[in-house]
């Protein structure tokens, strides 16, 4: 069926897609030939019925036996049509990522526009129908080169991509899985820590984002703000350790630290203290200067492992306040 989808680009316009959903996503066994007739020649409705049926069956929105159709997990609601549209978009986003129809490695964070963007070439040909559905309902915003992810759906992309990566990484060695688990817990801790660090407004808290889930090449993990009265951004690389204080600093992260200067921070998180009430991580402002030019750090150029012989309390006293 996926090969057949390459022949199509769109199910139809907004009215057509919603009409199809209203007819087949009912929770009841529906007769497809009858529905096709009822959807024909309606003013203002553009609908490729065959394309819609193939597309919905491919992502398991419906099952079909002997020209009878049954909705599987999502049902149309005229009373809550906006909610239904959001659910439909999330279902399509999940399906695209789960079925590898988007190369998620190509999704990038645009720092200037404060948004995630997907280049057109990241979409496989057979997913044009779903991509255009997401455009129709505003989940994706079309540009010349990129599709911008509507900020209302950023969390869905993050969640589904994270889920996909967890599944694929289940085959890695146990120590790599443990490192990833520790790293993700550290990032989640810092995300929550940042939202509480200042009396940010609700809107400011919404803009404090975990960038690394979608764009692992950004050179930082979390975007926050300097304080509640400033629009100056704080770019945070999270390094979570267990045991001795150490972390690995990639060339890309060093370059990001050099370019962003005083706006860039490394947060050192002790994994074993994350659950302790009131725990504050070690915060290193402008690490390009405060690590490379400080004698308290030992940097190994082969792997950029950064260590210190100091204890946590001593180290906090030596680092300028962030």
Coordinates of C-alpha atoms in Angstrom, one line a residue:
X1 CA 0.0 0.0 0.0
X2 CA 2.8 2.4 0.8
X3 CA 4.1 2.2 -2.8
X4 CA 0.6 3.1 -4.0
X5 CA 0.7 6.2 -1.9
X6 CA 3.5 7.6 -4.0
X7 CA 0.9 8.2 -6.7
X8 CA -1.0 10.7 -4.6
X9 CA -0.1 14.0 -3.0
X10 CA -3.2 14.9 -1.1
X11 CA -6.4 13.5 0.4
X12 CA -8.2 16.7 -0.4
X13 CA -8.9 20.1 1.2
X14 CA -9.9 20.7 4.8
X15 CA -13.6 20.1 4.2
X16 CA -12.9 16.9 2.2
X17 CA -10.6 15.4 4.9
X18 CA -13.1 16.2 7.6
X19 CA -16.0 14.8 5.6
X20 CA -14.1 11.5 5.1
X21 CA -13.3 11.4 8.8
X22 CA -16.9 12.0 9.7
X23 CA -18.1 9.2 7.5
X24 CA -15.5 6.5 8.4
X25 CA -14.2 7.2 11.8
X26 CA -17.5 6.5 13.6
X27 CA -16.7 3.4 15.6
X28 CA -19.3 1.5 13.6
X29 CA -18.9 -0.9 10.7
X30 CA -19.3 1.3 7.6
X31 CA -19.9 0.3 3.9
X32 CA -17.2 1.9 1.8
X33 CA -19.0 1.9 -1.6
X34 CA -22.0 3.7 0.0
X35 CA -19.7 6.2 1.7
X36 CA -17.9 6.9 -1.5
X37 CA -21.2 7.8 -3.3
X38 CA -22.3 10.0 -0.4
X39 CA -19.0 12.0 -0.6
X40 CA -19.3 12.7 -4.3
X41 CA -20.1 16.1 -5.9
X42 CA -20.5 18.1 -2.7
X43 CA -20.1 21.8 -3.0
X44 CA -16.8 23.1 -1.5
X45 CA -15.5 19.6 -0.9
X46 CA -12.3 18.4 -2.6
X47 CA -11.8 14.7 -1.7
X48 CA -9.8 11.9 -3.3
X49 CA -11.7 9.1 -1.6
X50 CA -9.4 6.2 -2.7
X51 CA -6.3 8.1 -1.5
X52 CA -7.9 8.8 1.9
X53 CA -8.8 5.2 2.4
X54 CA -5.4 3.9 1.5
X55 CA -3.7 6.5 3.6
X56 CA -5.8 5.9 6.7
X57 CA -5.5 2.1 6.4
X58 CA -1.7 2.3 6.0
X59 CA -1.3 4.1 9.4
X60 CA -3.9 1.8 11.0
X61 CA -6.6 4.4 11.6
X62 CA -9.0 2.0 10.0
X63 CA -9.2 -1.7 9.1
X64 CA -11.0 -3.0 6.0
X65 CA -12.5 -6.4 5.3
X66 CA -14.8 -7.1 2.3
X67 CA -15.4 -3.4 1.6
X68 CA -16.4 -2.8 5.2
X69 CA -14.5 -0.3 7.2
X70 CA -14.0 0.0 11.0
X71 CA -12.2 2.8 12.8
X72 CA -9.4 1.5 15.1
X73 CA -8.5 4.1 17.7
X74 CA -9.6 7.6 16.7
X75 CA -13.2 8.7 16.3
X76 CA -14.6 11.9 14.7
X77 CA -16.5 14.3 17.0
X78 CA -18.4 17.1 15.5
X79 CA -18.9 18.7 18.9
X80 CA -15.2 18.7 19.6
X81 CA -13.9 19.0 16.0
X82 CA -10.8 21.1 17.0
X83 CA -9.8 18.5 19.6
X84 CA -10.3 15.8 17.0
X85 CA -8.1 17.7 14.4
X86 CA -5.3 17.9 17.0
X87 CA -5.6 14.2 17.7
X88 CA -5.6 13.4 14.0
X89 CA -2.4 15.4 13.5
X90 CA -0.7 13.8 16.5
X91 CA -1.7 10.4 15.1
X92 CA -0.2 11.2 11.8
X93 CA 3.0 12.6 13.3
X94 CA 3.5 9.5 15.4
X95 CA 2.9 7.3 12.3
X96 CA 5.3 9.2 10.2
X97 CA 8.1 8.9 12.8
X98 CA 7.3 5.3 13.7
X99 CA 7.2 4.2 10.1
X100 CA 10.5 6.0 9.3
X101 CA 8.8 8.2 6.7
X102 CA 10.6 11.3 8.1
X103 CA 14.4 11.3 8.5
X104 CA 14.4 12.7 12.0
X105 CA 18.1 13.4 11.9
X106 CA 17.3 16.3 9.5
X107 CA 15.0 18.1 11.9
X108 CA 16.9 21.2 13.1
X109 CA 16.3 23.9 15.6
X110 CA 16.3 27.5 14.2
X111 CA 17.7 29.6 17.0
X112 CA 16.7 32.9 15.4
X113 CA 13.1 32.0 14.7
X114 CA 12.9 29.8 17.9
X115 CA 11.3 26.9 16.1
X116 CA 12.0 23.4 14.8
X117 CA 12.3 23.0 11.0
X118 CA 12.1 20.0 8.7
X119 CA 13.7 20.3 5.2
X120 CA 11.6 19.1 2.4
X121 CA 14.1 16.3 1.5
X122 CA 13.6 14.8 4.9
X123 CA 10.2 13.5 3.9
X124 CA 10.0 10.2 1.9
X125 CA 7.9 10.4 -1.3
X126 CA 5.1 8.2 0.0
X127 CA 4.4 10.5 3.0
X128 CA 3.3 13.5 0.9
X129 CA -0.3 12.7 1.7
X130 CA 0.3 12.9 5.5
X131 CA 2.7 15.9 5.2
X132 CA 0.0 17.8 3.3
X133 CA -2.6 16.8 5.8
X134 CA -0.5 18.3 8.6
X135 CA 0.0 21.5 6.5
X136 CA -3.8 21.7 5.9
X137 CA -4.5 21.6 9.6
X138 CA -1.6 23.9 10.6
X139 CA 0.6 21.4 12.3
X140 CA 3.3 22.2 9.7
X141 CA 3.9 25.6 8.2
X142 CA 5.2 25.6 4.7
X143 CA 8.2 27.7 3.7
X144 CA 10.4 27.8 0.6
X145 CA 12.9 25.2 1.8
X146 CA 11.6 24.1 5.2
X147 CA 8.4 23.0 7.0
X148 CA 8.2 24.7 10.3
X149 CA 6.7 22.7 13.2
X150 CA 3.8 24.6 14.8
X151 CA 4.8 25.3 18.4
X152 CA 1.6 23.6 19.5
X153 CA 2.9 20.3 18.1
X154 CA 6.6 20.6 19.2
X155 CA 6.1 18.5 22.3
X156 CA 4.5 15.7 20.1
X157 CA 7.5 15.6 17.8
X158 CA 9.7 15.5 20.9
X159 CA 7.7 12.7 22.5
X160 CA 7.4 10.5 19.4
X161 CA 11.0 11.0 18.3
X162 CA 12.2 10.2 21.9
X163 CA 10.0 7.1 21.9
X164 CA 11.4 6.0 18.5
X165 CA 15.0 6.4 19.7
X166 CA 14.3 4.4 22.8
X167 CA 13.0 1.5 20.7
X168 CA 16.0 1.6 18.3
X169 CA 18.5 1.9 21.1
X170 CA 17.2 -1.2 22.9
X171 CA 19.9 -3.1 21.0
X172 CA 22.8 -1.1 22.3
X173 CA 25.1 -2.4 25.0
X174 CA 23.9 -2.1 28.6
X175 CA 26.5 0.5 29.5
X176 CA 25.4 2.8 26.7
X177 CA 21.8 2.4 27.7
X178 CA 22.7 3.4 31.2
X179 CA 24.6 6.4 30.1
X180 CA 21.7 7.6 28.0
X181 CA 19.3 7.0 30.8
X182 CA 21.4 9.0 33.2
X183 CA 21.9 11.8 30.6
X184 CA 18.1 12.1 29.9
X185 CA 17.3 12.2 33.6
X186 CA 19.8 15.0 34.0
X187 CA 18.3 16.9 31.1
X188 CA 14.8 16.5 32.6
X189 CA 16.1 17.6 35.9
X190 CA 17.6 20.8 34.5
X191 CA 14.5 21.6 32.4
X192 CA 12.4 21.6 35.6
X193 CA 15.2 23.3 37.5
X194 CA 15.3 26.2 35.0
X195 CA 11.5 26.7 35.1
X196 CA 11.8 27.1 38.9
X197 CA 15.1 29.0 39.0
X198 CA 13.4 32.4 38.4
X199 CA 9.8 33.6 38.9
X200 CA 9.2 33.1 35.2
X201 CA 5.8 33.9 33.7
X202 CA 3.7 31.0 32.2
X203 CA 4.6 32.2 28.7
X204 CA 8.3 32.3 29.6
X205 CA 8.2 28.8 31.1
X206 CA 6.6 27.5 27.8
X207 CA 9.6 28.9 25.9
X208 CA 12.1 27.1 28.1
X209 CA 12.7 24.1 25.8
X210 CA 14.6 20.8 25.7
X211 CA 16.2 21.2 22.3
X212 CA 18.3 18.0 22.3
X213 CA 15.3 15.7 21.9
X214 CA 14.8 16.8 18.3
X215 CA 18.1 18.4 17.3
X216 CA 21.0 16.6 18.9
X217 CA 23.5 18.6 16.8
X218 CA 22.5 22.1 18.2
X219 CA 25.5 22.1 20.5
X220 CA 23.4 22.6 23.6
X221 CA 20.5 20.7 25.3
X222 CA 18.2 23.3 26.8
X223 CA 17.2 26.9 25.9
X224 CA 16.2 29.1 28.8
X225 CA 16.4 32.7 29.8
X226 CA 18.9 34.7 31.9
X227 CA 16.2 35.9 34.3
X228 CA 12.5 36.8 34.4
X229 CA 13.0 40.4 33.3
X230 CA 15.3 39.8 30.4
X231 CA 14.8 38.3 27.0
X232 CA 18.5 37.3 26.9
X233 CA 18.7 33.6 26.3
X234 CA 20.7 31.0 28.2
X235 CA 22.0 28.1 26.2
X236 CA 22.6 25.1 28.5
X237 CA 24.6 22.0 27.9
X238 CA 23.7 19.4 30.5
X239 CA 26.4 17.0 31.7
X240 CA 25.2 14.3 34.1
X241 CA 27.8 12.2 36.0
X242 CA 27.8 9.5 38.6
X243 CA 30.7 9.2 41.0
X244 CA 33.7 11.4 40.2
X245 CA 33.0 14.7 38.5
X246 CA 33.7 14.2 34.8
X247 CA 32.1 14.8 31.5
X248 CA 32.8 14.5 27.7
X249 CA 32.9 17.7 25.7
X250 CA 32.5 17.3 22.0
X251 CA 34.1 19.6 19.4
X252 CA 30.6 20.7 18.3
X253 CA 29.8 21.7 21.9
X254 CA 33.1 23.6 22.3
X255 CA 32.4 25.5 19.1
X256 CA 28.9 26.4 20.4
X257 CA 30.4 27.5 23.7
X258 CA 32.9 29.7 21.9
X259 CA 30.3 31.3 19.6
X260 CA 27.8 32.0 22.4
X261 CA 30.3 33.2 25.0
X262 CA 28.6 34.4 28.2
X263 CA 25.2 33.1 27.0
X264 CA 26.4 29.5 27.1
X265 CA 26.4 27.4 30.3
X266 CA 27.4 23.9 31.3
X267 CA 25.2 22.4 34.1
X268 CA 27.0 19.6 35.9
X269 CA 24.4 17.3 37.5
X270 CA 25.2 14.6 40.0
X271 CA 22.8 11.8 39.1
X272 CA 22.8 10.5 42.6
X273 CA 21.5 13.8 44.0
X274 CA 18.7 14.5 41.5
X275 CA 16.0 13.4 43.9
X276 CA 17.4 15.4 46.8
X277 CA 15.2 18.3 47.7
X278 CA 16.9 21.7 47.0
X279 CA 19.7 20.2 45.0
X280 CA 21.5 22.8 42.9
X281 CA 23.8 21.6 40.1
X282 CA 27.2 23.0 39.4
X283 CA 26.7 25.9 36.9
X284 CA 29.6 26.9 34.7
X285 CA 29.0 30.2 32.8
X286 CA 31.0 30.8 29.7
X287 CA 32.8 27.4 29.8
X288 CA 34.9 28.2 26.8
X289 CA 36.8 30.6 29.1
X290 CA 36.2 29.1 32.5
X291 CA 37.2 25.5 31.6
X292 CA 39.8 26.0 28.9
X293 CA 41.7 28.7 30.8
X294 CA 41.3 27.4 34.4
X295 CA 43.9 25.2 36.0
X296 CA 41.3 23.3 38.1
X297 CA 40.2 21.3 35.0
X298 CA 42.1 18.5 33.3
X299 CA 41.1 18.3 29.6
X300 CA 42.2 15.2 27.6
X301 CA 42.3 16.3 23.9
X302 CA 41.7 12.9 22.5
X303 CA 38.2 12.6 24.0
X304 CA 37.7 16.0 25.7
X305 CA 37.0 14.3 29.0
X306 CA 36.9 17.1 31.6
X307 CA 37.7 16.2 35.2
X308 CA 38.6 17.9 38.5
X309 CA 40.1 16.8 41.8
X310 CA 38.0 19.2 43.7
X311 CA 35.0 18.3 45.7
X312 CA 31.6 19.7 44.8
X313 CA 31.5 22.4 47.5
X314 CA 35.1 23.6 46.7
X315 CA 34.3 23.7 43.0
X316 CA 31.2 25.8 43.4
X317 CA 33.3 28.4 45.3
X318 CA 35.8 28.6 42.5
X319 CA 33.3 29.2 39.7
X320 CA 31.9 32.7 39.0
X321 CA 28.2 33.1 39.8
X322 CA 26.0 32.3 36.8

